[in-house]
PDB file of C-alpha atoms and ligand atoms in Angstrom:
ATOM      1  CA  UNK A  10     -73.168 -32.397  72.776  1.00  0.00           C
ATOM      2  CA  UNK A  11     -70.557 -31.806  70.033  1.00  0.00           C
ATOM      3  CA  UNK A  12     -67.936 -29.509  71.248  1.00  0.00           C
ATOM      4  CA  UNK A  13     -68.132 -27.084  68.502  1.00  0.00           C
ATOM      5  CA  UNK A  14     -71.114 -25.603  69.428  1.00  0.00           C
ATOM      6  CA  UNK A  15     -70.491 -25.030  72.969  1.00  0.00           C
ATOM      7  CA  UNK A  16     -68.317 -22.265  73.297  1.00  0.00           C
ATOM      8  CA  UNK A  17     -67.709 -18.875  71.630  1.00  0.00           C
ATOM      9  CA  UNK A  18     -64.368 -20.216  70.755  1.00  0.00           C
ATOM     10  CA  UNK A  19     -65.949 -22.952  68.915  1.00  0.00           C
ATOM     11  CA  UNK A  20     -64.005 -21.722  65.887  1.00  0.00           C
ATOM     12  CA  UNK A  21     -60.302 -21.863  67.011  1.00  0.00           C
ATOM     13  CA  UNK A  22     -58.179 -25.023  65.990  1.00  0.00           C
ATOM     14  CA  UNK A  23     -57.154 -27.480  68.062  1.00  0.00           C
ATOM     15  CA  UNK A  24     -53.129 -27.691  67.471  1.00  0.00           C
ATOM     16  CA  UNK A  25     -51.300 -31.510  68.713  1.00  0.00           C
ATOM     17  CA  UNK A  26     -47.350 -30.381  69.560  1.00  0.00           C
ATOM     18  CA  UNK A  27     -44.955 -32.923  70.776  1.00  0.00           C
ATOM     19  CA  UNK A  28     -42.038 -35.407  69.958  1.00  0.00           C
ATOM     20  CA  UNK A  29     -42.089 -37.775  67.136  1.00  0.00           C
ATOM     21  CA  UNK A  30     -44.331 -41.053  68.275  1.00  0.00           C
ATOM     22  CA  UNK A  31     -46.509 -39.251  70.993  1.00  0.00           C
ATOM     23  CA  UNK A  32     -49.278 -40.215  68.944  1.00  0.00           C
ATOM     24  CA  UNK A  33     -49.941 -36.918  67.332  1.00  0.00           C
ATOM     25  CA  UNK A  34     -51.187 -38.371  63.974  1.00  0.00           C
ATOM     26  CA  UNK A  35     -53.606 -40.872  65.393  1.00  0.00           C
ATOM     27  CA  UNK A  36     -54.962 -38.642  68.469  1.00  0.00           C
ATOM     28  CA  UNK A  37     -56.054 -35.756  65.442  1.00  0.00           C
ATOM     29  CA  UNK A  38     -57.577 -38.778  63.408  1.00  0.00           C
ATOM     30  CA  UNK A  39     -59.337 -39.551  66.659  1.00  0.00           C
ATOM     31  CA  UNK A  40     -60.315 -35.859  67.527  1.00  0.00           C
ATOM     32  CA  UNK A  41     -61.674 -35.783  64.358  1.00  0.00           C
ATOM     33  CA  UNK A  42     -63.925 -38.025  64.204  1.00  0.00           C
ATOM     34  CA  UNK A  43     -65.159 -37.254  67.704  1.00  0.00           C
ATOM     35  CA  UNK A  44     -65.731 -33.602  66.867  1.00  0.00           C
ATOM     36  CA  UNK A  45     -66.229 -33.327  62.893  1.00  0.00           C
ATOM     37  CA  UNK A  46     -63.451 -31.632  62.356  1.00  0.00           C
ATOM     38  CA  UNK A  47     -61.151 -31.790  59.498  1.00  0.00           C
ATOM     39  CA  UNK A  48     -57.589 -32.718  60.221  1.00  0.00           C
ATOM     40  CA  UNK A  49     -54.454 -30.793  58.660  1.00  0.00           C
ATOM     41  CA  UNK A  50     -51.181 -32.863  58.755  1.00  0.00           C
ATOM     42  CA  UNK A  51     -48.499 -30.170  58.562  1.00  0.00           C
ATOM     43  CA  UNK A  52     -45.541 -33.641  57.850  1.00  0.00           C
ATOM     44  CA  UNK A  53     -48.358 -33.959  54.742  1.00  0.00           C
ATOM     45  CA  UNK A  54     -48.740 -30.605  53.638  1.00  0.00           C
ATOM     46  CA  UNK A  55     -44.670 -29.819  53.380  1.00  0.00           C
ATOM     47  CA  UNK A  56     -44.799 -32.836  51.260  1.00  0.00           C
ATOM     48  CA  UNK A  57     -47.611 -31.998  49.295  1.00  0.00           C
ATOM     49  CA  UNK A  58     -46.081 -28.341  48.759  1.00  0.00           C
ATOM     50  CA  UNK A  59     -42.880 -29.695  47.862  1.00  0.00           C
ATOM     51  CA  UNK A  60     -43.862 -32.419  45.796  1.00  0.00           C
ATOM     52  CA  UNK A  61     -41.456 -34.736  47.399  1.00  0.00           C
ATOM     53  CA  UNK A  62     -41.187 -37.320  51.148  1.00  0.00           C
ATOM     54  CA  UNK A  63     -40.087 -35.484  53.771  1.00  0.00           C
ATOM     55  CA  UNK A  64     -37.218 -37.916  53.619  1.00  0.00           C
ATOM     56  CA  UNK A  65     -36.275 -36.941  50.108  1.00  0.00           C
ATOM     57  CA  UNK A  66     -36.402 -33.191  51.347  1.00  0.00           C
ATOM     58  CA  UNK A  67     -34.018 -33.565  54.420  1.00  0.00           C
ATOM     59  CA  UNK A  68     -31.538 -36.084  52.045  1.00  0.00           C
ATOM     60  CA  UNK A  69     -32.217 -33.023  49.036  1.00  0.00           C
ATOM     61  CA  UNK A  70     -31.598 -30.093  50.772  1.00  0.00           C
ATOM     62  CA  UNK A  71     -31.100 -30.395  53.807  1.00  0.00           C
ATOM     63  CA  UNK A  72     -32.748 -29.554  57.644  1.00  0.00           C
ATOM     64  CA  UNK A  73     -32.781 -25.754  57.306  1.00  0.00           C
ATOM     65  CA  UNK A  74     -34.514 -26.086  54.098  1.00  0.00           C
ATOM     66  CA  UNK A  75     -37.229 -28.575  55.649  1.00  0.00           C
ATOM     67  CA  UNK A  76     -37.363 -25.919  58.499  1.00  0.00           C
ATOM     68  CA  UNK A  77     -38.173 -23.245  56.038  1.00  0.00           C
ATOM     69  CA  UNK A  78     -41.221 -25.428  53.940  1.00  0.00           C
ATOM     70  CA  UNK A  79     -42.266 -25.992  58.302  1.00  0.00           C
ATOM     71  CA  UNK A  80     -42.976 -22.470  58.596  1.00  0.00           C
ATOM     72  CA  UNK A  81     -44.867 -21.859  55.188  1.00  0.00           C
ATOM     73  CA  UNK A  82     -46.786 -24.617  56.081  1.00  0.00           C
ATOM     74  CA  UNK A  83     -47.527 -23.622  59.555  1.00  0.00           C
ATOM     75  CA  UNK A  84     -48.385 -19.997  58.510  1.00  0.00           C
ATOM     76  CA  UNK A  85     -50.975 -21.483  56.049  1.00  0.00           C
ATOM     77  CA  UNK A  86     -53.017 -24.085  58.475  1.00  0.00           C
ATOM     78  CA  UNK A  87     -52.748 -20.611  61.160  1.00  0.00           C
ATOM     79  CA  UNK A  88     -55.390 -19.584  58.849  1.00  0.00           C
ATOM     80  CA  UNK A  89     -57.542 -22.165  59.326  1.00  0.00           C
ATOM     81  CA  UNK A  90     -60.846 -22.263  61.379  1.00  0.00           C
ATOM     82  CA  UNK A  91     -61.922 -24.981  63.584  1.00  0.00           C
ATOM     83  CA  UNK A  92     -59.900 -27.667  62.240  1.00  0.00           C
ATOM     84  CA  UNK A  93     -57.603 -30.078  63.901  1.00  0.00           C
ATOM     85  CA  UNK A  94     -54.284 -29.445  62.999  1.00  0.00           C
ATOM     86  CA  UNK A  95     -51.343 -32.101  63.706  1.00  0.00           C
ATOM     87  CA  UNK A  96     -48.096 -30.471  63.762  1.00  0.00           C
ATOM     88  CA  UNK A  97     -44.148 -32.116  63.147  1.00  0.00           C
ATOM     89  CA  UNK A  98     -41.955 -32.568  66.214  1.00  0.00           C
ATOM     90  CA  UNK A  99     -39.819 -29.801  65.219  1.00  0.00           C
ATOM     91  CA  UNK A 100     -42.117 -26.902  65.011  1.00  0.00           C
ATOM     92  CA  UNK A 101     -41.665 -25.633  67.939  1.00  0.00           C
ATOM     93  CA  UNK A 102     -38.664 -24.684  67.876  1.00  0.00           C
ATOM     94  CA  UNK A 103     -39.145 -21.585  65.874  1.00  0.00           C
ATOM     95  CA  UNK A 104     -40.692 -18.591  67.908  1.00  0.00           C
ATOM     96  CA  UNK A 105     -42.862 -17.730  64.873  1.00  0.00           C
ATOM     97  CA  UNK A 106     -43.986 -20.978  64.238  1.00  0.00           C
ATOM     98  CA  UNK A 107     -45.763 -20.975  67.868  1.00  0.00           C
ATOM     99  CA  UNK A 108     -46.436 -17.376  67.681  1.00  0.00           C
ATOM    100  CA  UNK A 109     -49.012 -18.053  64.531  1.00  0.00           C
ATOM    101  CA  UNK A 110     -50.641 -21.354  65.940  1.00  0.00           C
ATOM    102  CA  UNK A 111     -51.158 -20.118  69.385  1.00  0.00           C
ATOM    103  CA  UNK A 112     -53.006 -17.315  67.947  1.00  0.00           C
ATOM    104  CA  UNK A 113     -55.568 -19.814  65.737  1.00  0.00           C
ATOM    105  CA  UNK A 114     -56.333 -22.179  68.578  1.00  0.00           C
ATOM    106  CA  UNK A 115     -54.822 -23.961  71.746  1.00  0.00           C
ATOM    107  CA  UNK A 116     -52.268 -25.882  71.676  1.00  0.00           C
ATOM    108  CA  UNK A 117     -52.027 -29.514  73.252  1.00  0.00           C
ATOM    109  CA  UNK A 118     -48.798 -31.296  73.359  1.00  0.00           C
ATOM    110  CA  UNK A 119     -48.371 -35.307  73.670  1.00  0.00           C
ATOM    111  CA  UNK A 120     -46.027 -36.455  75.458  1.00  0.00           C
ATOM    112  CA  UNK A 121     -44.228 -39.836  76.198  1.00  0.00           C
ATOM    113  CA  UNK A 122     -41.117 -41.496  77.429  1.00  0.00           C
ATOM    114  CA  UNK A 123     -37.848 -42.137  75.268  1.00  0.00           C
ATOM    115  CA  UNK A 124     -38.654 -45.489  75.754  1.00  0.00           C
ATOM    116  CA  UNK A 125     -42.544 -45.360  74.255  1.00  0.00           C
ATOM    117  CA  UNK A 126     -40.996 -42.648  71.713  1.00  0.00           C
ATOM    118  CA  UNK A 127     -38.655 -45.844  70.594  1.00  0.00           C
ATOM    119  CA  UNK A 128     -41.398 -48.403  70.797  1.00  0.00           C
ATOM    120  CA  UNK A 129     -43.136 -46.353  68.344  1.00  0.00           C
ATOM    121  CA  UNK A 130     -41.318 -45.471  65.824  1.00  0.00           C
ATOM    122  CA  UNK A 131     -38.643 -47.927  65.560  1.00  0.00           C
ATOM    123  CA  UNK A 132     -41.305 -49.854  62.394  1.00  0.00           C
ATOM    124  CA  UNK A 133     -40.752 -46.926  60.250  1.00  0.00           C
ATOM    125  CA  UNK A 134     -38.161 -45.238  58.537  1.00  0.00           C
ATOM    126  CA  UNK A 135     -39.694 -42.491  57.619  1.00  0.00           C
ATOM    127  CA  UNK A 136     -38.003 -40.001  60.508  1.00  0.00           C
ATOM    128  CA  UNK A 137     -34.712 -39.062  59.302  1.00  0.00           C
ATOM    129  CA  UNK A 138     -33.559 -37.345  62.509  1.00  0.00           C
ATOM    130  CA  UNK A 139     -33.913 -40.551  63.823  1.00  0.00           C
ATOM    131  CA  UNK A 140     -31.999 -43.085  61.375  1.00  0.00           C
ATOM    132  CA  UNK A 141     -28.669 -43.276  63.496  1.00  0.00           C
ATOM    133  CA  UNK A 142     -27.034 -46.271  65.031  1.00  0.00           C
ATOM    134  CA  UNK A 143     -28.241 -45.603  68.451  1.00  0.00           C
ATOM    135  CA  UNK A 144     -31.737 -43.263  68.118  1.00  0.00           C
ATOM    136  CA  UNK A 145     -32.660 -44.041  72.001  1.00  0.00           C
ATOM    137  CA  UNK A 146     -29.592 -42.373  72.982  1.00  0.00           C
ATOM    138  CA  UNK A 147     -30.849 -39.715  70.494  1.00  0.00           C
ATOM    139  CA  UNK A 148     -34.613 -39.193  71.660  1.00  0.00           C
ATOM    140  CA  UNK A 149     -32.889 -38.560  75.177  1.00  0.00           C
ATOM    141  CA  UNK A 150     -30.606 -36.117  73.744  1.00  0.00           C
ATOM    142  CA  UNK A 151     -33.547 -34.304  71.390  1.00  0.00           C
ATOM    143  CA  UNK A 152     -35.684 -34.736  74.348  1.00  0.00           C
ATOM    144  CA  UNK A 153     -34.178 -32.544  76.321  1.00  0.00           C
ATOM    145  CA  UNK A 154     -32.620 -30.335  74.228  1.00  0.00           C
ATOM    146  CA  UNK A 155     -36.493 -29.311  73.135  1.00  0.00           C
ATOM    147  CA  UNK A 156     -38.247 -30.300  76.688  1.00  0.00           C
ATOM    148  CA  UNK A 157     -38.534 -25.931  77.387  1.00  0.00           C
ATOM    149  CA  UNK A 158     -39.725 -25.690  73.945  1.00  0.00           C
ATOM    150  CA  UNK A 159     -42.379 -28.210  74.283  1.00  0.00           C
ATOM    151  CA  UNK A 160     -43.667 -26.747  77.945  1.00  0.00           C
ATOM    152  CA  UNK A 161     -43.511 -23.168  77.449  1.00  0.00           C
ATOM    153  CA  UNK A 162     -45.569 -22.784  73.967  1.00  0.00           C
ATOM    154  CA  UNK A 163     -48.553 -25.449  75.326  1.00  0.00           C
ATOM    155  CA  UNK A 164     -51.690 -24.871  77.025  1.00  0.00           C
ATOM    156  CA  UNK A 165     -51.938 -28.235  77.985  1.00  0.00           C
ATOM    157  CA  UNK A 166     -49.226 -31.218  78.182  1.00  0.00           C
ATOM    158  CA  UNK A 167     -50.778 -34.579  77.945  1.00  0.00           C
ATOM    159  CA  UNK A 168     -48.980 -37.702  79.105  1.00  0.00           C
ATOM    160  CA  UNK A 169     -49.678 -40.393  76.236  1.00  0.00           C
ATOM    161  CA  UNK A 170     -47.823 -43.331  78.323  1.00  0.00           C
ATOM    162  CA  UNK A 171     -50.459 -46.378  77.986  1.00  0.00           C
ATOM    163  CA  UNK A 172     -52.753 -45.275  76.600  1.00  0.00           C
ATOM    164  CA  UNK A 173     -54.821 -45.102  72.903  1.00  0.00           C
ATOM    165  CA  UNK A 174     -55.370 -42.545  70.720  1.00  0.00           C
ATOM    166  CA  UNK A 175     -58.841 -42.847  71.640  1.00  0.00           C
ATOM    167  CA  UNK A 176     -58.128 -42.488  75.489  1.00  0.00           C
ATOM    168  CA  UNK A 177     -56.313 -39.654  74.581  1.00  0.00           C
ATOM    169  CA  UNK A 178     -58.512 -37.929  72.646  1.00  0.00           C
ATOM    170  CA  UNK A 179     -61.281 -38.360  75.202  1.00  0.00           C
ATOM    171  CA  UNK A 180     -59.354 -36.245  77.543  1.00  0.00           C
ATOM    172  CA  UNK A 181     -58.550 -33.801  75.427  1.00  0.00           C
ATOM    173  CA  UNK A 182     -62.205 -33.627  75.296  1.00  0.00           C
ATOM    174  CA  UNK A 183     -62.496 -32.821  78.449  1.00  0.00           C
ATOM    175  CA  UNK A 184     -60.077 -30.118  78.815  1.00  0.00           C
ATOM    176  CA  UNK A 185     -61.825 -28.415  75.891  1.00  0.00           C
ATOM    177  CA  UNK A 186     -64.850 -29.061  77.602  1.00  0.00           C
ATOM    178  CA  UNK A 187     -63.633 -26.789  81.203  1.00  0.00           C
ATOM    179  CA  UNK A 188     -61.261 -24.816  79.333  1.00  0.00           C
TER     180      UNK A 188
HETATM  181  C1  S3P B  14     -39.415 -33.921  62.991  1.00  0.00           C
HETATM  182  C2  S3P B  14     -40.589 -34.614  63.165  1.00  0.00           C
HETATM  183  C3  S3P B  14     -41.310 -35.259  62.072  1.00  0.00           C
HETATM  184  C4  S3P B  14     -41.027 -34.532  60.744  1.00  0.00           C
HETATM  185  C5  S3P B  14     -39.559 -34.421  60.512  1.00  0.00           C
HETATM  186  C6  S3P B  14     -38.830 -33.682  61.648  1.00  0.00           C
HETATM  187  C7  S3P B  14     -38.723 -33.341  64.182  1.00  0.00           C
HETATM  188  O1  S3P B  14     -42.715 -35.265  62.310  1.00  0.00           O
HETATM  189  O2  S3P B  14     -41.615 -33.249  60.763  1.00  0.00           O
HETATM  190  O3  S3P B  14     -39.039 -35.713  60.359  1.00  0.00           O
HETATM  191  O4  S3P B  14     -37.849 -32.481  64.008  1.00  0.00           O
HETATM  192  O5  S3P B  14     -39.074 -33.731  65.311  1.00  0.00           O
HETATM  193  P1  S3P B  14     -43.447 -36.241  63.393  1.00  0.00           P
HETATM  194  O6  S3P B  14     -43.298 -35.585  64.731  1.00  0.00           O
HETATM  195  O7  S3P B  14     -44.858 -36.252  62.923  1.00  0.00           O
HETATM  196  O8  S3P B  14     -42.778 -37.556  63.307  1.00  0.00           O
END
């Protein structure tokens, strides 16, 4: 039975959280499909918004800038109902970021190992925090600088490790499912 109509929550959105490569992008593709749900990249929207790569915006103007375009973007998808909503790595560090998407639906956050993290996103470039001579040593370090961040504004924290977007998805499933 499709998990929107189960519940009297049926209506809140279903936030992804976590570090760059966890598989946020393709686990809301996934979710979305499962449930019929429509998918809001936050990465996409800043871009759309600012008519420019997020690349271009961090090389333009900088991170606090980016940070700022983060928030507007976060605020806006808050308002959404029922859809899946795919967040940057980054937004949890600011309080009102978390604040606004807690309140529009749960919160799952992906997680992996520096390792995986590398594995996956060594093929683009698209990441600018991570275009530095040594960007394992970097995940580490970003890791745990934002490893409180990640734990304390999720309702669940989903190991990714091994597994597909699919496999992942399916278990989100299920927590929706007894949560
Ligand atoms: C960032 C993560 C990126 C993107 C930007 C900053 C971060 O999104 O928002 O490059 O600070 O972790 P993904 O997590 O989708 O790669």
């Amino acid at each position: 039975m499709p998990i929107q109509n189960t519940s009297p929550g049926s209506e809140r959105n279903i936030v992804l959280t976590g570090f760059m490569g966890t598989g946020k992008s393709s686990v809301a593709r996934e979710l979305a499909h499962m449930l019929g749900r429509e998918v809001i990249d936050l990465d996409t929207e800043i871009e759309k918004n600012a008519g420019m790569s997020i690349t271009s915006i961090f090389a333009t103007f900088g991170e606090p800038r980016f940070r700022e375009l983060e928030t507007d973007a976060a605020r806006q998808a808050a308002q959404k109902r029922g859809a899946i909503i795919s967040t940057g790595g980054g937004v949890v560090l600011r309080r009102e970021n978390v604040e606004a998407l807690k309140a529009s639906g749960i919160i799952f956050c992906l997680a992996a190992s520096p390792e995986t993290i590398l594995k996956r996103t060594s093929a683009n470039r698209e990441r600018p925090l991570l275009q530095v001579p040594d960007p394992l040593a970097k995940i580490t370090e970003m890791l745990n600088a934002r490893g409180p961040c990640y734990m304390e504004s999720c309702d669940y924290m989903i190991d990714t490790g091994g597994k597909t977007p699919k496999e992942v998805a399916q278990e989100i499933q299920g927590k929706l499912k007894i949560g």
